[in-house]
C-alpha positions as a LaTeX table, in Angstrom:
\begin{tabular}{lrrr}
\hline
Residue & $x$ (\AA) & $y$ (\AA) & $z$ (\AA) \\
\hline
Met1 & $-62.63$ & 175.64 & $-48.45$ \\
Lys2 & $-59.70$ & 173.45 & $-49.53$ \\
Arg3 & $-60.20$ & 171.18 & $-46.52$ \\
Ile4 & $-63.93$ & 170.96 & $-47.28$ \\
Arg5 & $-63.33$ & 169.97 & $-50.89$ \\
Glu6 & $-60.80$ & 167.36 & $-49.81$ \\
Arg7 & $-63.33$ & 165.92 & $-47.36$ \\
Cys8 & $-65.92$ & 165.75 & $-50.13$ \\
Arg9 & $-63.42$ & 164.02 & $-52.40$ \\
Gln10 & $-62.58$ & 161.42 & $-49.79$ \\
Leu11 & $-66.27$ & 160.74 & $-49.13$ \\
Gly12 & $-66.87$ & 160.37 & $-52.86$ \\
Ile13 & $-64.07$ & 157.83 & $-53.12$ \\
Arg14 & $-65.46$ & 155.87 & $-50.18$ \\
Val15 & $-68.89$ & 155.74 & $-51.82$ \\
Val16 & $-67.53$ & 154.54 & $-55.16$ \\
Arg17 & $-65.58$ & 151.83 & $-53.38$ \\
Ala18 & $-68.64$ & 150.90 & $-51.36$ \\
Ile19 & $-70.75$ & 150.20 & $-54.43$ \\
Ser20 & $-68.11$ & 148.38 & $-56.48$ \\
Pro21 & $-69.41$ & 144.93 & $-57.49$ \\
Asp22 & $-66.82$ & 142.92 & $-55.56$ \\
Lys23 & $-67.72$ & 144.64 & $-52.30$ \\
Val24 & $-71.48$ & 145.07 & $-52.58$ \\
Lys25 & $-72.53$ & 142.60 & $-49.91$ \\
Arg26 & $-70.27$ & 143.74 & $-47.11$ \\
Asn27 & $-70.65$ & 147.44 & $-47.86$ \\
Met28 & $-74.41$ & 147.76 & $-48.43$ \\
Gln29 & $-74.99$ & 148.76 & $-44.81$ \\
Lys30 & $-72.55$ & 151.67 & $-45.16$ \\
Leu31 & $-74.49$ & 153.40 & $-47.93$ \\
Gly32 & $-77.00$ & 155.09 & $-45.64$ \\
Val33 & $-74.27$ & 156.68 & $-43.53$ \\
Leu34 & $-72.32$ & 157.80 & $-46.57$ \\
Ile35 & $-75.24$ & 159.41 & $-48.35$ \\
Leu36 & $-76.24$ & 161.38 & $-45.28$ \\
Gly37 & $-72.70$ & 162.61 & $-44.84$ \\
Leu38 & $-72.57$ & 163.77 & $-48.44$ \\
Cys39 & $-75.95$ & 165.49 & $-48.19$ \\
Gly40 & $-74.78$ & 167.39 & $-45.13$ \\
Leu41 & $-71.59$ & 168.48 & $-46.87$ \\
Leu42 & $-72.95$ & 169.43 & $-50.26$ \\
Gly43 & $-76.42$ & 170.76 & $-49.50$ \\
Val44 & $-79.81$ & 170.20 & $-51.08$ \\
Thr45 & $-78.91$ & 171.38 & $-54.60$ \\
Gln46 & $-76.20$ & 168.72 & $-54.91$ \\
Ala47 & $-78.51$ & 165.91 & $-53.82$ \\
Ser48 & $-79.16$ & 164.77 & $-57.38$ \\
Ser49 & $-75.44$ & 164.29 & $-57.89$ \\
Ile50 & $-75.30$ & 162.29 & $-54.67$ \\
His51 & $-78.23$ & 160.22 & $-55.90$ \\
Glu52 & $-76.54$ & 159.38 & $-59.19$ \\
Leu53 & $-73.37$ & 158.40 & $-57.38$ \\
Leu54 & $-75.09$ & 156.16 & $-54.83$ \\
Val55 & $-78.16$ & 154.76 & $-56.54$ \\
Gly56 & $-77.76$ & 155.68 & $-60.20$ \\
Ser57 & $-76.21$ & 153.48 & $-62.85$ \\
Ala58 & $-72.87$ & 151.95 & $-61.92$ \\
Glu59 & $-71.35$ & 153.17 & $-65.19$ \\
Arg60 & $-71.74$ & 156.82 & $-64.13$ \\
Ala61 & $-70.22$ & 156.46 & $-60.67$ \\
Pro62 & $-66.66$ & 157.56 & $-61.63$ \\
Gln63 & $-67.95$ & 160.64 & $-63.45$ \\
Met64 & $-70.16$ & 161.60 & $-60.53$ \\
Gln65 & $-67.25$ & 161.16 & $-58.10$ \\
Ala66 & $-65.25$ & 163.61 & $-60.19$ \\
Lys67 & $-68.17$ & 166.04 & $-60.32$ \\
Leu68 & $-68.51$ & 166.03 & $-56.55$ \\
Ala69 & $-64.77$ & 166.38 & $-56.01$ \\
Val70 & $-64.44$ & 169.63 & $-57.96$ \\
Gln71 & $-67.28$ & 171.63 & $-56.40$ \\
Thr72 & $-66.27$ & 175.28 & $-56.15$ \\
Thr73 & $-68.97$ & 176.43 & $-53.74$ \\
Ala74 & $-68.17$ & 175.92 & $-50.07$ \\
Pro75 & $-70.79$ & 173.67 & $-48.47$ \\
Thr76 & $-72.41$ & 174.57 & $-45.19$ \\
Leu77 & $-71.08$ & 172.51 & $-42.32$ \\
Ala78 & $-72.95$ & 174.21 & $-39.51$ \\
Thr79 & $-75.55$ & 171.47 & $-39.30$ \\
Ala80 & $-73.34$ & 168.52 & $-40.25$ \\
Lys81 & $-73.27$ & 165.95 & $-37.46$ \\
Ser82 & $-71.42$ & 162.71 & $-36.93$ \\
Thr83 & $-72.78$ & 160.40 & $-39.62$ \\
Ala84 & $-71.98$ & 157.39 & $-37.49$ \\
Ser85 & $-74.76$ & 158.22 & $-35.03$ \\
Ala86 & $-77.24$ & 160.58 & $-36.71$ \\
Pro87 & $-78.13$ & 161.88 & $-40.17$ \\
Ala88 & $-76.63$ & 165.15 & $-41.34$ \\
Glu89 & $-79.23$ & 167.85 & $-41.91$ \\
Ala90 & $-78.68$ & 169.40 & $-45.31$ \\
Glu91 & $-78.64$ & 173.18 & $-45.09$ \\
Ser92 & $-81.07$ & 174.69 & $-47.60$ \\
Ala93 & $-79.23$ & 176.21 & $-50.55$ \\
Pro94 & $-80.63$ & 178.59 & $-53.18$ \\
Val95 & $-83.15$ & 176.61 & $-55.21$ \\
Ser96 & $-82.43$ & 178.67 & $-58.34$ \\
Ser97 & $-79.73$ & 176.12 & $-59.15$ \\
Ala98 & $-82.29$ & 173.31 & $-58.99$ \\
Pro99 & $-82.99$ & 171.35 & $-62.18$ \\
Asn100 & $-85.40$ & 172.96 & $-64.62$ \\
Ile101 & $-88.11$ & 171.37 & $-66.76$ \\
Val102 & $-85.59$ & 170.50 & $-69.49$ \\
Asp103 & $-83.52$ & 168.53 & $-66.98$ \\
Leu104 & $-86.59$ & 166.76 & $-65.60$ \\
Val105 & $-87.92$ & 165.68 & $-68.97$ \\
Gly106 & $-84.52$ & 164.91 & $-70.44$ \\
Glu107 & $-83.27$ & 162.71 & $-67.58$ \\
Ser108 & $-86.46$ & 160.79 & $-66.76$ \\
Glu109 & $-86.98$ & 157.16 & $-67.67$ \\
Tyr110 & $-90.60$ & 157.31 & $-66.51$ \\
Ile111 & $-92.98$ & 160.26 & $-66.22$ \\
Ile112 & $-96.21$ & 159.25 & $-64.54$ \\
Arg113 & $-99.25$ & 160.96 & $-63.10$ \\
Gly114 & $-101.47$ & 159.35 & $-60.50$ \\
Phe115 & $-102.64$ & 159.12 & $-56.92$ \\
Val116 & $-100.34$ & 157.94 & $-54.15$ \\
Thr117 & $-102.15$ & 154.95 & $-52.61$ \\
Asp118 & $-99.57$ & 153.60 & $-50.17$ \\
Val119 & $-96.39$ & 154.78 & $-48.42$ \\
Ser120 & $-94.36$ & 152.48 & $-46.18$ \\
Asp121 & $-90.75$ & 151.93 & $-45.17$ \\
Gly122 & $-88.37$ & 149.16 & $-44.22$ \\
Phe123 & $-84.93$ & 147.64 & $-44.82$ \\
Glu124 & $-83.44$ & 145.49 & $-47.55$ \\
Asn125 & $-79.83$ & 144.29 & $-47.39$ \\
Gly126 & $-79.34$ & 146.77 & $-44.57$ \\
Ile127 & $-80.45$ & 149.75 & $-46.66$ \\
Pro128 & $-83.39$ & 151.78 & $-45.30$ \\
Tyr129 & $-86.04$ & 152.61 & $-47.88$ \\
Thr130 & $-89.39$ & 154.27 & $-48.36$ \\
Gln131 & $-91.75$ & 152.40 & $-50.67$ \\
Val132 & $-94.34$ & 154.34 & $-52.67$ \\
Thr133 & $-97.25$ & 152.92 & $-54.68$ \\
Val134 & $-99.00$ & 155.05 & $-57.28$ \\
Gln135 & $-102.30$ & 154.39 & $-59.01$ \\
Val136 & $-101.32$ & 155.49 & $-62.51$ \\
Asn137 & $-103.78$ & 157.65 & $-64.42$ \\
Glu138 & $-101.38$ & 158.52 & $-67.24$ \\
Ala139 & $-97.89$ & 157.48 & $-68.25$ \\
Leu140 & $-96.41$ & 160.36 & $-70.22$ \\
Arg141 & $-93.22$ & 158.36 & $-70.72$ \\
Gly142 & $-92.62$ & 154.64 & $-70.31$ \\
Gln143 & $-94.70$ & 151.48 & $-70.51$ \\
Ile144 & $-96.32$ & 151.15 & $-67.06$ \\
Gly145 & $-99.36$ & 149.26 & $-65.82$ \\
Pro146 & $-102.25$ & 150.66 & $-63.77$ \\
Glu147 & $-100.12$ & 150.62 & $-60.62$ \\
Tyr148 & $-96.46$ & 151.44 & $-60.07$ \\
Thr149 & $-94.35$ & 150.81 & $-56.96$ \\
Phe150 & $-90.83$ & 152.05 & $-56.32$ \\
Arg151 & $-88.43$ & 152.53 & $-53.43$ \\
Gln152 & $-86.14$ & 155.42 & $-52.59$ \\
Phe153 & $-83.49$ & 155.76 & $-49.93$ \\
Gly154 & $-84.41$ & 156.51 & $-46.31$ \\
Leu155 & $-87.02$ & 155.75 & $-43.67$ \\
Leu156 & $-90.18$ & 157.78 & $-43.12$ \\
Lys157 & $-89.12$ & 158.48 & $-39.53$ \\
Pro158 & $-86.52$ & 157.24 & $-37.02$ \\
Arg159 & $-87.14$ & 153.62 & $-36.06$ \\
Lys160 & $-86.32$ & 151.75 & $-32.86$ \\
Met161 & $-84.48$ & 148.55 & $-33.70$ \\
Asp162 & $-84.58$ & 145.15 & $-32.00$ \\
Asn163 & $-81.22$ & 145.86 & $-30.33$ \\
Gly164 & $-82.70$ & 148.90 & $-28.59$ \\
Lys165 & $-80.89$ & 151.45 & $-30.77$ \\
Val166 & $-82.70$ & 153.98 & $-32.94$ \\
Asn167 & $-81.99$ & 154.06 & $-36.68$ \\
Leu168 & $-81.98$ & 157.70 & $-37.79$ \\
Asn169 & $-81.45$ & 157.12 & $-41.53$ \\
Val170 & $-84.55$ & 158.97 & $-42.70$ \\
Thr171 & $-85.06$ & 160.32 & $-46.21$ \\
Pro172 & $-82.63$ & 163.27 & $-46.60$ \\
Glu173 & $-83.87$ & 166.84 & $-46.76$ \\
Gly174 & $-84.63$ & 168.01 & $-50.28$ \\
Trp175 & $-85.76$ & 164.59 & $-51.47$ \\
Ala176 & $-89.37$ & 163.99 & $-52.54$ \\
Lys177 & $-91.74$ & 163.17 & $-49.68$ \\
Tyr178 & $-95.06$ & 161.38 & $-50.22$ \\
Thr179 & $-98.53$ & 161.41 & $-48.66$ \\
Val180 & $-101.33$ & 158.94 & $-49.35$ \\
Gly181 & $-104.05$ & 160.54 & $-51.46$ \\
Glu182 & $-102.01$ & 163.20 & $-53.19$ \\
Asp183 & $-102.29$ & 163.63 & $-56.96$ \\
Ala184 & $-98.80$ & 163.99 & $-58.41$ \\
Leu185 & $-96.70$ & 163.93 & $-61.56$ \\
Leu186 & $-93.39$ & 162.14 & $-61.02$ \\
Phe187 & $-90.26$ & 162.43 & $-63.15$ \\
Leu188 & $-88.43$ & 159.22 & $-62.25$ \\
Tyr189 & $-84.83$ & 158.20 & $-62.81$ \\
Lys190 & $-84.02$ & 154.69 & $-64.00$ \\
Arg191 & $-83.86$ & 152.16 & $-61.18$ \\
Ala192 & $-80.39$ & 151.64 & $-59.76$ \\
Ser193 & $-78.87$ & 148.48 & $-61.18$ \\
Met194 & $-77.43$ & 147.26 & $-57.86$ \\
Thr195 & $-79.90$ & 148.40 & $-55.21$ \\
Gly196 & $-83.13$ & 148.76 & $-57.19$ \\
Leu197 & $-83.69$ & 152.15 & $-55.58$ \\
Gln198 & $-85.34$ & 154.86 & $-57.62$ \\
Thr199 & $-86.15$ & 158.49 & $-57.03$ \\
Thr200 & $-87.32$ & 161.59 & $-58.82$ \\
Val201 & $-85.08$ & 163.63 & $-61.10$ \\
Gly202 & $-84.19$ & 166.78 & $-59.21$ \\
Leu203 & $-85.52$ & 165.11 & $-56.06$ \\
Gly204 & $-88.19$ & 167.48 & $-54.64$ \\
Gln205 & $-88.26$ & 169.40 & $-57.93$ \\
Gly206 & $-89.21$ & 166.23 & $-59.80$ \\
Lys207 & $-92.39$ & 165.65 & $-57.84$ \\
Val208 & $-95.19$ & 168.02 & $-58.90$ \\
Val209 & $-98.41$ & 167.95 & $-56.89$ \\
Phe210 & $-101.81$ & 168.95 & $-58.29$ \\
Gln211 & $-104.33$ & 170.69 & $-56.07$ \\
Gly212 & $-107.16$ & 173.07 & $-56.85$ \\
Gly213 & $-106.23$ & 173.25 & $-60.53$ \\
Asn214 & $-102.64$ & 174.23 & $-59.73$ \\
Ala215 & $-99.34$ & 172.38 & $-60.13$ \\
Thr216 & $-96.49$ & 172.92 & $-57.68$ \\
Ser217 & $-93.21$ & 171.13 & $-57.14$ \\
Gln218 & $-91.81$ & 170.52 & $-53.67$ \\
Phe219 & $-89.48$ & 173.48 & $-54.33$ \\
Leu220 & $-92.51$ & 175.68 & $-55.17$ \\
Asn221 & $-91.46$ & 175.64 & $-58.86$ \\
Glu222 & $-88.52$ & 177.93 & $-58.15$ \\
Gly223 & $-86.05$ & 177.54 & $-61.01$ \\
Leu224 & $-88.33$ & 175.08 & $-62.82$ \\
Phe225 & $-88.79$ & 177.31 & $-65.86$ \\
Glu226 & $-85.54$ & 179.29 & $-65.74$ \\
Asn227 & $-83.04$ & 179.01 & $-68.60$ \\
Val228 & $-85.53$ & 177.11 & $-70.75$ \\
His229 & $-85.43$ & 177.74 & $-74.48$ \\
Val230 & $-88.28$ & 176.40 & $-76.63$ \\
Asp231 & $-88.93$ & 176.97 & $-80.34$ \\
Ala232 & $-91.44$ & 179.85 & $-80.28$ \\
Thr233 & $-93.57$ & 178.27 & $-83.02$ \\
Leu234 & $-94.46$ & 175.43 & $-80.64$ \\
Leu235 & $-95.81$ & 177.61 & $-77.85$ \\
Asn236 & $-99.36$ & 178.69 & $-77.07$ \\
Asp237 & $-100.46$ & 181.37 & $-74.62$ \\
Lys238 & $-100.61$ & 178.91 & $-71.69$ \\
Asp239 & $-97.08$ & 177.77 & $-72.47$ \\
Arg240 & $-95.78$ & 181.33 & $-72.47$ \\
Arg241 & $-97.35$ & 182.07 & $-69.10$ \\
Leu242 & $-95.91$ & 178.82 & $-67.79$ \\
Leu243 & $-92.38$ & 179.62 & $-68.93$ \\
Ala244 & $-92.60$ & 183.15 & $-67.53$ \\
Thr245 & $-93.22$ & 181.82 & $-64.00$ \\
Lys246 & $-90.30$ & 182.47 & $-61.65$ \\
Lys247 & $-91.83$ & 180.82 & $-58.60$ \\
Gly248 & $-95.19$ & 179.56 & $-57.41$ \\
Ala249 & $-98.09$ & 177.50 & $-58.70$ \\
Val250 & $-98.89$ & 177.15 & $-62.39$ \\
Asn251 & $-101.99$ & 175.92 & $-64.20$ \\
Ala252 & $-102.14$ & 172.13 & $-63.83$ \\
Asp253 & $-103.69$ & 171.34 & $-67.22$ \\
Gly254 & $-101.28$ & 173.68 & $-68.98$ \\
Phe255 & $-98.29$ & 172.10 & $-67.24$ \\
Val256 & $-99.30$ & 168.52 & $-68.09$ \\
Ser257 & $-100.04$ & 169.51 & $-71.69$ \\
Phe258 & $-96.61$ & 171.12 & $-72.02$ \\
Val259 & $-94.79$ & 168.06 & $-70.67$ \\
Arg260 & $-96.91$ & 165.66 & $-72.74$ \\
Arg261 & $-96.14$ & 167.50 & $-75.99$ \\
Ala262 & $-92.46$ & 167.83 & $-75.14$ \\
Val263 & $-92.22$ & 164.06 & $-74.64$ \\
Asn264 & $-94.46$ & 162.88 & $-77.49$ \\
Asn265 & $-92.96$ & 165.24 & $-80.05$ \\
Lys266 & $-89.37$ & 164.70 & $-78.83$ \\
Trp267 & $-88.67$ & 168.41 & $-78.39$ \\
Ile268 & $-85.42$ & 167.80 & $-76.53$ \\
Glu269 & $-84.16$ & 165.09 & $-78.88$ \\
Gly270 & $-84.92$ & 167.32 & $-81.86$ \\
Gly271 & $-83.28$ & 170.39 & $-80.35$ \\
Lys272 & $-86.56$ & 172.28 & $-80.10$ \\
Met273 & $-86.35$ & 172.52 & $-76.31$ \\
Arg274 & $-83.05$ & 172.91 & $-74.50$ \\
His275 & $-81.37$ & 174.23 & $-71.39$ \\
Ala276 & $-80.24$ & 177.75 & $-72.32$ \\
Lys277 & $-77.06$ & 177.52 & $-70.24$ \\
Lys278 & $-75.88$ & 174.04 & $-71.24$ \\
\hline
\end{tabular}
């Protein structure tokens, strides 16, 4: 375990150095390799920390490096491969440690609901990305027009390059995946100041899809309503059923209503909704 933690620490240091302003240009192409190595080492539940370190605000990079360096749970290395030639496959970890609804609402810059109208991928400054366009039906947080486009790290699938090699830097496991036509609510981080990349808070947990009157995150809502404390006077019967859900689909209208009221009435800012273990 000591060797594993040391390896994580060294990778964290390499990433922080890679994104420092005076080295951005020559190190941009290394980011894909580094993120995949970290995902393989730390597992799906640490992917949000990896995101903040690599594509979050530059000001938080040192804190995130420290957070990654002191992990006490041994990561699974069984599926970790050489990051120089292929992406590491993150071993699924218990989703109960995934962010809950307090984390999603509290850490989002934008919360939008709409239909995914286009999904494509490509490269910019050597960084592989997936680009997603959403026809916005409602912006629960943030001033957004009728259409919103963002990019997150990773290709949709391996791509053969002009030099004959295959680029395997696909979107890491545990991150949100998108399909044209799906109706979804997205909890989005602020765009990264240096790369412009953006992804959902909690990754797959921060993308909730609506189908048949139900709402389900990519993690099947597991952990989404755990350790959530809300002032009882604010809750209706739908809210109580929502918060009692351990795993599985919840009522779509009830879910959107809960998030909308939490944002508009500033439940978190006013201390009326909080993470029970933080």
